[in-house]
Tab-separated table of C-alpha atoms in Angstrom:
chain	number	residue	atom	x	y	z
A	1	UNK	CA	57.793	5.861	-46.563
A	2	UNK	CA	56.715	2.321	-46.931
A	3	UNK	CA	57.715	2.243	-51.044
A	4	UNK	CA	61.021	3.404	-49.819
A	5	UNK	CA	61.537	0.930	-47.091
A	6	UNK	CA	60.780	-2.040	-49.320
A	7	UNK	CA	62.964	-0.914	-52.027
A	8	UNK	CA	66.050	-0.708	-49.252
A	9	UNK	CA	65.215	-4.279	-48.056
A	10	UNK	CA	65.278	-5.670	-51.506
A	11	UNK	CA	68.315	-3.874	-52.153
A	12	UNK	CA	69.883	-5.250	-49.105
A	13	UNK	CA	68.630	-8.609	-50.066
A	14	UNK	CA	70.270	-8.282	-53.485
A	15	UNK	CA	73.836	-6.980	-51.969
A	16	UNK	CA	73.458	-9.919	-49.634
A	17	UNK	CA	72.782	-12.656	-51.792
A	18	UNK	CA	75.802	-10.980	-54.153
A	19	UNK	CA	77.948	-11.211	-51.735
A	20	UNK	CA	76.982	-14.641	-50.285
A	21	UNK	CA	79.453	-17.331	-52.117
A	22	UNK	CA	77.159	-20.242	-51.854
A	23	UNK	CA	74.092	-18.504	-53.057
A	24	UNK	CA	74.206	-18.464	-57.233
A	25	UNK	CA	72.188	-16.801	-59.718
A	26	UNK	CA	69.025	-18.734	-60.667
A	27	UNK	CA	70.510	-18.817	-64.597
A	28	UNK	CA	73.997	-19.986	-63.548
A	29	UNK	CA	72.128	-22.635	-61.386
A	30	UNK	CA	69.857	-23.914	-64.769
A	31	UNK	CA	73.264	-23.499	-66.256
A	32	UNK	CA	74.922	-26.039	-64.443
A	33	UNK	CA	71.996	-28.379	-63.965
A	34	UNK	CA	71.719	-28.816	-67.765
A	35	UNK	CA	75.907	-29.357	-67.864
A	36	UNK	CA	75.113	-32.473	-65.155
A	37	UNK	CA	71.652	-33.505	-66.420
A	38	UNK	CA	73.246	-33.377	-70.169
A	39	UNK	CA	75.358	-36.609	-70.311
A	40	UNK	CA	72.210	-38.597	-68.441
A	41	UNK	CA	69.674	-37.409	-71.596
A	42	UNK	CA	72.346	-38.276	-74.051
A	43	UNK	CA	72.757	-41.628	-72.513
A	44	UNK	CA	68.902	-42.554	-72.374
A	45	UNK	CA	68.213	-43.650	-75.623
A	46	UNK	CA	70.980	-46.113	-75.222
A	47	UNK	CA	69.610	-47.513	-72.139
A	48	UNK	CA	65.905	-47.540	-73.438
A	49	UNK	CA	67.090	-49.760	-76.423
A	50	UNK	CA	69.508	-51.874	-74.145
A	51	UNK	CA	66.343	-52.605	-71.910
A	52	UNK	CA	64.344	-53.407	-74.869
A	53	UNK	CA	67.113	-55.959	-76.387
A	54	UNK	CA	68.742	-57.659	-73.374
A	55	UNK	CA	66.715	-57.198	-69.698
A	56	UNK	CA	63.400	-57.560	-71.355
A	57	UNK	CA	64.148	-60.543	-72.691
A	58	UNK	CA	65.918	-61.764	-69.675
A	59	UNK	CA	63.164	-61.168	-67.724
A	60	UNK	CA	60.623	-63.346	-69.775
A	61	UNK	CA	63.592	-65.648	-70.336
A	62	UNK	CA	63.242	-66.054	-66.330
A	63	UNK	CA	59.525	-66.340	-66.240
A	64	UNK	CA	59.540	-68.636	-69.022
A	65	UNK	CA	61.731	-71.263	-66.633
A	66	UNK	CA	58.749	-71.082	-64.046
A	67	UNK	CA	56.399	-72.380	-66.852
A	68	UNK	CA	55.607	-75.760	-68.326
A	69	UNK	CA	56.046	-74.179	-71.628
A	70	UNK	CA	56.386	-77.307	-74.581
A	71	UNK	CA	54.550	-77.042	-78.419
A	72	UNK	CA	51.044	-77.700	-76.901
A	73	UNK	CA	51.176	-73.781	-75.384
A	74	UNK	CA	53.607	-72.221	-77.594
A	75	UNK	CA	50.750	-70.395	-79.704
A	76	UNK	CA	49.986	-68.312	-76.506
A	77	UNK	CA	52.997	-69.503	-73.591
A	78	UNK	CA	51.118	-66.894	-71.391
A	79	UNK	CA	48.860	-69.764	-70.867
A	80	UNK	CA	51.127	-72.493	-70.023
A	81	UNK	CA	50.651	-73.845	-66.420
A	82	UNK	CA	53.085	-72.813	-63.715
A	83	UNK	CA	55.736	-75.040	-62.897
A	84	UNK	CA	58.005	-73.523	-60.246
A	85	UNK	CA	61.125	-74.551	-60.016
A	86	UNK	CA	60.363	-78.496	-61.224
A	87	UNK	CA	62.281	-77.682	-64.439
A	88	UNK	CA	65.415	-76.713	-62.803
A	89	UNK	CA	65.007	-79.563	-60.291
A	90	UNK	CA	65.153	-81.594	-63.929
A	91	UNK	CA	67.728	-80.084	-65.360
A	92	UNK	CA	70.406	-80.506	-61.992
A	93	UNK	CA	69.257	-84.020	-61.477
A	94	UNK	CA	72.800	-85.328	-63.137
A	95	UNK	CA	71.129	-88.973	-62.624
A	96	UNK	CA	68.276	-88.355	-65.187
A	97	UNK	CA	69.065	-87.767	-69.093
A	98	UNK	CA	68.498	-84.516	-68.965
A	99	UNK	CA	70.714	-83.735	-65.965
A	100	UNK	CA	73.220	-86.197	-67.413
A	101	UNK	CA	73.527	-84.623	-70.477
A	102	UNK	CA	73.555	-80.609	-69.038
A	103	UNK	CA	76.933	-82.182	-67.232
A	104	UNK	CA	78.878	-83.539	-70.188
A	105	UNK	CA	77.971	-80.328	-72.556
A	106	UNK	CA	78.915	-78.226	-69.442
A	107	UNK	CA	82.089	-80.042	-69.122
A	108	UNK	CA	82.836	-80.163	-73.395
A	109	UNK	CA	81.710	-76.336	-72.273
A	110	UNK	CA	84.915	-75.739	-69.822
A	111	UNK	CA	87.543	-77.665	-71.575
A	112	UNK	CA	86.657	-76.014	-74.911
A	113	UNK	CA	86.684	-72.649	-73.339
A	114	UNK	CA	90.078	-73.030	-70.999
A	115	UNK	CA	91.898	-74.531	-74.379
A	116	UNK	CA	90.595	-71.792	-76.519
A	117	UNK	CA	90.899	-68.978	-74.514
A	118	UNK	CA	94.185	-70.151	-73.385
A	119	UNK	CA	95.640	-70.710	-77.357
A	120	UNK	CA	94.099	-67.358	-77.846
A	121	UNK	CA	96.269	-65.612	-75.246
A	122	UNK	CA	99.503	-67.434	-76.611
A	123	UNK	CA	99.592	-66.739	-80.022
A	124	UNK	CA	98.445	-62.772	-79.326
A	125	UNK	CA	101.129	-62.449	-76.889
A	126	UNK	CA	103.771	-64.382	-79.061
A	127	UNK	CA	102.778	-61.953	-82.508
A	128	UNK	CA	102.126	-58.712	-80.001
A	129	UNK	CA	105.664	-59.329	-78.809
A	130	UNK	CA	106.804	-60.268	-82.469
A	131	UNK	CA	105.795	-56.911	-83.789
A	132	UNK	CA	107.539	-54.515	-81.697
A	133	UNK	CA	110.659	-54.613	-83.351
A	134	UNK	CA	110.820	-52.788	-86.115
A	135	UNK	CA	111.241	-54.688	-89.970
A	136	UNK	CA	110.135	-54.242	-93.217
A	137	UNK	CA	106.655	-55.718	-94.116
A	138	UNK	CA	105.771	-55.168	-90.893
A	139	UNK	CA	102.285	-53.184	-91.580
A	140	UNK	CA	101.739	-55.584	-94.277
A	141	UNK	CA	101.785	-58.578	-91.719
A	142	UNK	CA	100.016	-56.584	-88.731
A	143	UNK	CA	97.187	-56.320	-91.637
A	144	UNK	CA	97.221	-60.102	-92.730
A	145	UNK	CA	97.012	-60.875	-89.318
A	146	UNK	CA	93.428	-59.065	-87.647
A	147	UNK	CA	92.114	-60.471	-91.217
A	148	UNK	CA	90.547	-63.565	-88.834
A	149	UNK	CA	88.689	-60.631	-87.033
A	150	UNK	CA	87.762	-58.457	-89.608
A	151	UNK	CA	85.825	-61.377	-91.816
A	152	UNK	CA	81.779	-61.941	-90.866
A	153	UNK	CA	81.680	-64.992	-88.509
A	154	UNK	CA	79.411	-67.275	-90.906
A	155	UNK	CA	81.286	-66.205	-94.351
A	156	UNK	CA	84.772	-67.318	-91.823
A	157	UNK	CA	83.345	-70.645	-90.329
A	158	UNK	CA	81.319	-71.892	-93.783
A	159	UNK	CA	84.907	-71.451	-95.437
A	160	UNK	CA	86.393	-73.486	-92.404
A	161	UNK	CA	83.493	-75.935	-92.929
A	162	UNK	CA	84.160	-76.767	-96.648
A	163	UNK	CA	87.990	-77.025	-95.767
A	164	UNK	CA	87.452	-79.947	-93.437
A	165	UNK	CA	85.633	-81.995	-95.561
A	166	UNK	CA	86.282	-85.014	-95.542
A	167	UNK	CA	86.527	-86.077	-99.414
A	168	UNK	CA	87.327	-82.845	-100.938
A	169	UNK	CA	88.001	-80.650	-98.078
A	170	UNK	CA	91.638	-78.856	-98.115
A	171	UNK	CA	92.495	-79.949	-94.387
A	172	UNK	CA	92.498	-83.879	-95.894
A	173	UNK	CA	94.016	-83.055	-99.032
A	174	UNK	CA	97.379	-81.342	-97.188
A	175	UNK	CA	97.635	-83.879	-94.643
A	176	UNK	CA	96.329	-86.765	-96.228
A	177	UNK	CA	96.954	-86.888	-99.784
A	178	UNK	CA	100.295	-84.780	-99.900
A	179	UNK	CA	101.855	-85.239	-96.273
A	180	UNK	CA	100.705	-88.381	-95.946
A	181	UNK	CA	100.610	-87.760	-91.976
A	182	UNK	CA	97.256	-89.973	-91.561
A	183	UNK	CA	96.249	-93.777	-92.673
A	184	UNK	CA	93.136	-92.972	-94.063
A	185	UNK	CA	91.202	-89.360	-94.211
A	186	UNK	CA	89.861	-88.544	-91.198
A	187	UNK	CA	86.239	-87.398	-90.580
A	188	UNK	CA	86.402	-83.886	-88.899
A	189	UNK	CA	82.747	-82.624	-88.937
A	190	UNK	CA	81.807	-85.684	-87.034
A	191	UNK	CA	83.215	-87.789	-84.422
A	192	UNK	CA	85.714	-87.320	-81.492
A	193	UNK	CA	87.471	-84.835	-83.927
A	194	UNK	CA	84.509	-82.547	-84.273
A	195	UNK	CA	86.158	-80.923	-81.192
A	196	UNK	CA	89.669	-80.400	-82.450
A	197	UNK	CA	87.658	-78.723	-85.819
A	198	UNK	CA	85.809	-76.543	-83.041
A	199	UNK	CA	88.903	-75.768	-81.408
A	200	UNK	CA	90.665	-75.042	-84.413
A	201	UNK	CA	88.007	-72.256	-85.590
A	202	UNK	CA	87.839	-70.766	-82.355
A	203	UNK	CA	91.315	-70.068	-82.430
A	204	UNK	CA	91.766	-69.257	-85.832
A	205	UNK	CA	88.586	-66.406	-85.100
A	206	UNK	CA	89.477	-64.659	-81.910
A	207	UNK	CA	93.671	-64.961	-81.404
A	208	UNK	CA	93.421	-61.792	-83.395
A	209	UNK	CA	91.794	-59.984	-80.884
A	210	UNK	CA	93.658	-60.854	-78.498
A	211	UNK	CA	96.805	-59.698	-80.615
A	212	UNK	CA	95.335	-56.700	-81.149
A	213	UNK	CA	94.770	-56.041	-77.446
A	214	UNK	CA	97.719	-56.266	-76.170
A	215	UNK	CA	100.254	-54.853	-79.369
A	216	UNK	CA	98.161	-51.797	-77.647
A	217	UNK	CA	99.333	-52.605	-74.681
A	218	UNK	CA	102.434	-52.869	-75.114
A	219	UNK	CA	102.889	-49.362	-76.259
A	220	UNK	CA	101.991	-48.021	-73.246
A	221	UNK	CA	105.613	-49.417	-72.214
A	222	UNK	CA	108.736	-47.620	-72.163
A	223	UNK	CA	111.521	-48.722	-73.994
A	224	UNK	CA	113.983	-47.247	-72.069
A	225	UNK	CA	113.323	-50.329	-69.193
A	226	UNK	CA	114.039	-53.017	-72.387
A	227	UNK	CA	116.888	-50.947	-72.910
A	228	UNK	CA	118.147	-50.671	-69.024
A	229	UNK	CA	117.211	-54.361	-68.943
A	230	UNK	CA	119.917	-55.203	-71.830
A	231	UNK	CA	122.432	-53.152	-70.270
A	232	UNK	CA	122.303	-55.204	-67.475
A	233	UNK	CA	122.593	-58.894	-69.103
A	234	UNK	CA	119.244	-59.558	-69.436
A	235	UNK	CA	117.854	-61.944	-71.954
A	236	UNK	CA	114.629	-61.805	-74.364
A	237	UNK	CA	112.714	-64.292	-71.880
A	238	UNK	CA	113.876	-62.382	-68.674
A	239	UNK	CA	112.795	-59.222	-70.419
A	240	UNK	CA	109.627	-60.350	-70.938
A	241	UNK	CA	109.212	-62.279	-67.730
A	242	UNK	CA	110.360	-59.199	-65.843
A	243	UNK	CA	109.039	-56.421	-67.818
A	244	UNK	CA	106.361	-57.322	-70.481
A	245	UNK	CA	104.382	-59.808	-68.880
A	246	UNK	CA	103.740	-57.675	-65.605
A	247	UNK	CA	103.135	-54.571	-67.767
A	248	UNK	CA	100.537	-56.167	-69.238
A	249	UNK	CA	98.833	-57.111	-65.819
A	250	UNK	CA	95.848	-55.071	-65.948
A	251	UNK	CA	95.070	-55.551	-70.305
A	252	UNK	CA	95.520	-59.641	-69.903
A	253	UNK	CA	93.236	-58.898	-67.044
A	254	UNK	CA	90.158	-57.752	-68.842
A	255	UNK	CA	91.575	-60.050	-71.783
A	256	UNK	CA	90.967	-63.429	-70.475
A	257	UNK	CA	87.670	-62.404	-68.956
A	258	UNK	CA	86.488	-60.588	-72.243
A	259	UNK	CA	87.814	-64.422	-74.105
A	260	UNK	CA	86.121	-66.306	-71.490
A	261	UNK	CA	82.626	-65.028	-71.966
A	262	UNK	CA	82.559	-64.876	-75.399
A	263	UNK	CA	84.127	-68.520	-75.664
A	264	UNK	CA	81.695	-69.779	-73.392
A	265	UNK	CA	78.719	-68.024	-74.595
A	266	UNK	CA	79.686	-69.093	-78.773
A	267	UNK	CA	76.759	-70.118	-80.619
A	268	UNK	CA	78.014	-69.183	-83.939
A	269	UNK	CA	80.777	-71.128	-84.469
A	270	UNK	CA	79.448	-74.755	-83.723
A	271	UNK	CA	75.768	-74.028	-85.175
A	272	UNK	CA	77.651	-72.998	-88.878
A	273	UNK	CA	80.117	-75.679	-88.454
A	274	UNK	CA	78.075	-78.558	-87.489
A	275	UNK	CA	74.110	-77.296	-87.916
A	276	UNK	CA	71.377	-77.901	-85.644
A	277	UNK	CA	72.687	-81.413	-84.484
A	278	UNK	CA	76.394	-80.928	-83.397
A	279	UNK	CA	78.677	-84.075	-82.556
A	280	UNK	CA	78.614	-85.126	-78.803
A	281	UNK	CA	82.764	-84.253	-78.785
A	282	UNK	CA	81.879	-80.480	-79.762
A	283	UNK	CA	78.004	-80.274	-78.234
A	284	UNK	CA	79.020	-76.979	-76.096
A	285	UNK	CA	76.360	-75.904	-73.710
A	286	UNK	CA	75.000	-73.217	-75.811
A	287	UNK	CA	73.778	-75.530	-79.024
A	288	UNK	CA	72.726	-77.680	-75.917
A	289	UNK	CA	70.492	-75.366	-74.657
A	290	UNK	CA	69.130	-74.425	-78.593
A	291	UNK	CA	68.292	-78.391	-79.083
A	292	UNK	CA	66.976	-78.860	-75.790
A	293	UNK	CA	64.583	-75.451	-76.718
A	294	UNK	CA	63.885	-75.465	-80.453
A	295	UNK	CA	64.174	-79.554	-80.868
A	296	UNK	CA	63.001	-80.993	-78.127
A	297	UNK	CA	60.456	-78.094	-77.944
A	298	UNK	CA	60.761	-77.685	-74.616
A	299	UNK	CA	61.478	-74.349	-73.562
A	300	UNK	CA	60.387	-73.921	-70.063
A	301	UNK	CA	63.802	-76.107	-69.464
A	302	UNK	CA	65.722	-74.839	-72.085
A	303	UNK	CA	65.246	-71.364	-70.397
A	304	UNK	CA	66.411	-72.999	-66.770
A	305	UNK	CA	69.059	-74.101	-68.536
A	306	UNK	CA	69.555	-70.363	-70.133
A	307	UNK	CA	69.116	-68.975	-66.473
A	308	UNK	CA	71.313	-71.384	-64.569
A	309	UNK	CA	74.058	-70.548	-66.780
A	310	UNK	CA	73.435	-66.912	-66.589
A	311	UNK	CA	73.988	-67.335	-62.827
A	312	UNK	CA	77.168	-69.730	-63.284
A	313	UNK	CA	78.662	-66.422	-65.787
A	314	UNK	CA	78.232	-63.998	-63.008
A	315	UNK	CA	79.914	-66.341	-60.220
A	316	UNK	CA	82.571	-66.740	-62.426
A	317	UNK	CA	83.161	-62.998	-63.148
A	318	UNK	CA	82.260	-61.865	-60.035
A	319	UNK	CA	85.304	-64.545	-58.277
A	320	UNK	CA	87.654	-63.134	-61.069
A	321	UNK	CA	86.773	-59.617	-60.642
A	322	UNK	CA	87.351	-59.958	-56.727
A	323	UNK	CA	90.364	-62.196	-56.768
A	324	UNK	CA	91.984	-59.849	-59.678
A	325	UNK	CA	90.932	-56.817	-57.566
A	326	UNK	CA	93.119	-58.703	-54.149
A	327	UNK	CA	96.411	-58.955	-56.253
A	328	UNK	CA	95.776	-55.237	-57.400
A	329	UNK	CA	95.490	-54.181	-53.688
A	330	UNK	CA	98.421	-56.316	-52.729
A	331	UNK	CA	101.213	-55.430	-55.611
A	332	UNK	CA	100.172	-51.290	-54.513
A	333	UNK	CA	100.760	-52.292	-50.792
């Protein structure tokens, strides 16, 4: 009587829980806990090594700025005596060398990076715009152009480096000796024009990118507005004004911000094209920061310095995320 009542009850149970929607088999529920759980295990090794290569180092980067770390405790800087926050009271004291200094390479820093990244955005928008139409060689020309990109950074600027020699560089020999645009041949590794050189590079490495950015973006656009848009009288520069340039909204959006931090974060460029000692025209914040660390071996400021501009980078992008996000929420309203 008892084996027959407990069989009913399970078998009540198991109608009930098969006919109860929310309850699910516990295979189907392992099923769809390894779907969800899946993605997360695929993506761990990724975050493991980006721990490893960017917050660990960030984090002793940090501590490091507390320390009075110089050459007497860099055999064992876990030794080094605390310091607080007296090396960034050093390095924003714009009355002191130090501070004085920081200011002008932070300044070089900003005019540098609003010139490049602005030059960069031109001439990608100009050839983007170029290379809709359709004409012969134009594959041939879309490939000569991302060559800038597609070279290694040090093979690109060591080229640009022997080119504006001064003696027997090809930069003095066009405008110089054939042109005859300049008095004398002009020293461009050194100088005040050590930052048109800079400038020069920069542009020369990442307008591709920038090209190739938004020719994508500009397929996403119908050319049945251009086409509306002629019908109607309008002209190349209203077309783009009207349609292009507010197409492009959201691309040019990550664009600039993309240029920006990689502008102002550049250490390549001026360390191949100059070396350890760059000209006080082109001495960007980031060689700054390497001379103030590796030179003037001392790196509990070079790492407030490192710090400080971390913080400065995340303002920055945090402002332009915000104030981009606003105009979003206003053109949809």
């Amino acid at each position: 009587m008892t084996a027959t009542a407990t069989a009913a009850q399970a078998t009540d149970e198991g109608t009930a829980r098969k006919n109860d929607p929310g309850a699910a088999p516990p295979r189907r529920r392992f099923e769809r806990l390894r779907r969800i759980g899946l993605p997360y295990l695929l993506l761990l090794p990724a975050l493991l090594l980006e721990l490893l290569v960017h917050l660990v180092p960030m984090v002793i980067g940090i501590v490091v700025s507390l320390r009075e770390l110089t050459q007497f405790y860099i055999r064992d800087w876990s030794t080094a005596p605390w310091s607080g926050l007296d090396n960034y009271s050093v390095v924003v004291d714009f009355d002191a060398p130090i501070g004085e200094a920081l200011l002008k390479s932070f300044v070089t820093t900003c005019l540098f990076t609003v010139l490049s990244v602005g030059l960069c955005w031109l001439l990608g928008a100009a050839a983007a715009i170029f290379m809709q139409d359709t004409f012969r060689g134009r594959g041939l020309l879309r490939t000569l152009f991302l060559v800038p990109y597609a070279l290694p950074v040090y093979a690109a600027v060591m080229t640009w480096a022997f080119m504006f020699q001064r003696d027997k560089g090809l930069i003095n020999h066009v405008l110089h000796d054939q042109l005859g645009l300049t008095d004398s041949a002009p020293f461009w590794l050194i100088g005040d024009n050590s930052f048109i050189a800079l400038l020069v590079v920069s542009v020369w490495k990442g307008w591709p990118f920038a090209f190739l950015i938004m020719m994508a973006g500009l397929q996403n656009i119908p050319k049945e507005l251009y086409e509306a848009a002629a019908l109607d009288g309008a002209g190349v520069w209203q077309q783009i004004r009207r349609i292009t340039l507010p197409s492009l909204r959201p691309v040019n959006q990550v664009l600039v911000l993309v240029l920006f931090l990689w502008t102002f974060n550049d250490f390549n460029t001026p360390f191949v094209l100059f070396g350890k000692a760059a000209p006080e025209a082109a001495n960007l914040i980031s060689i700054h920061i390497y001379q103030s660390s590796f030179q003037a071996w001392n790196f509990g400021t070079g790492s407030a310095m490192s710090v400080l501009l971390l913080l400065f980078l995340l303002v920055v992008t945090g402002v332009y995320l915000w104030l981009t996000s606003r105009e979003k929420k206003a053109a949809d309203v």
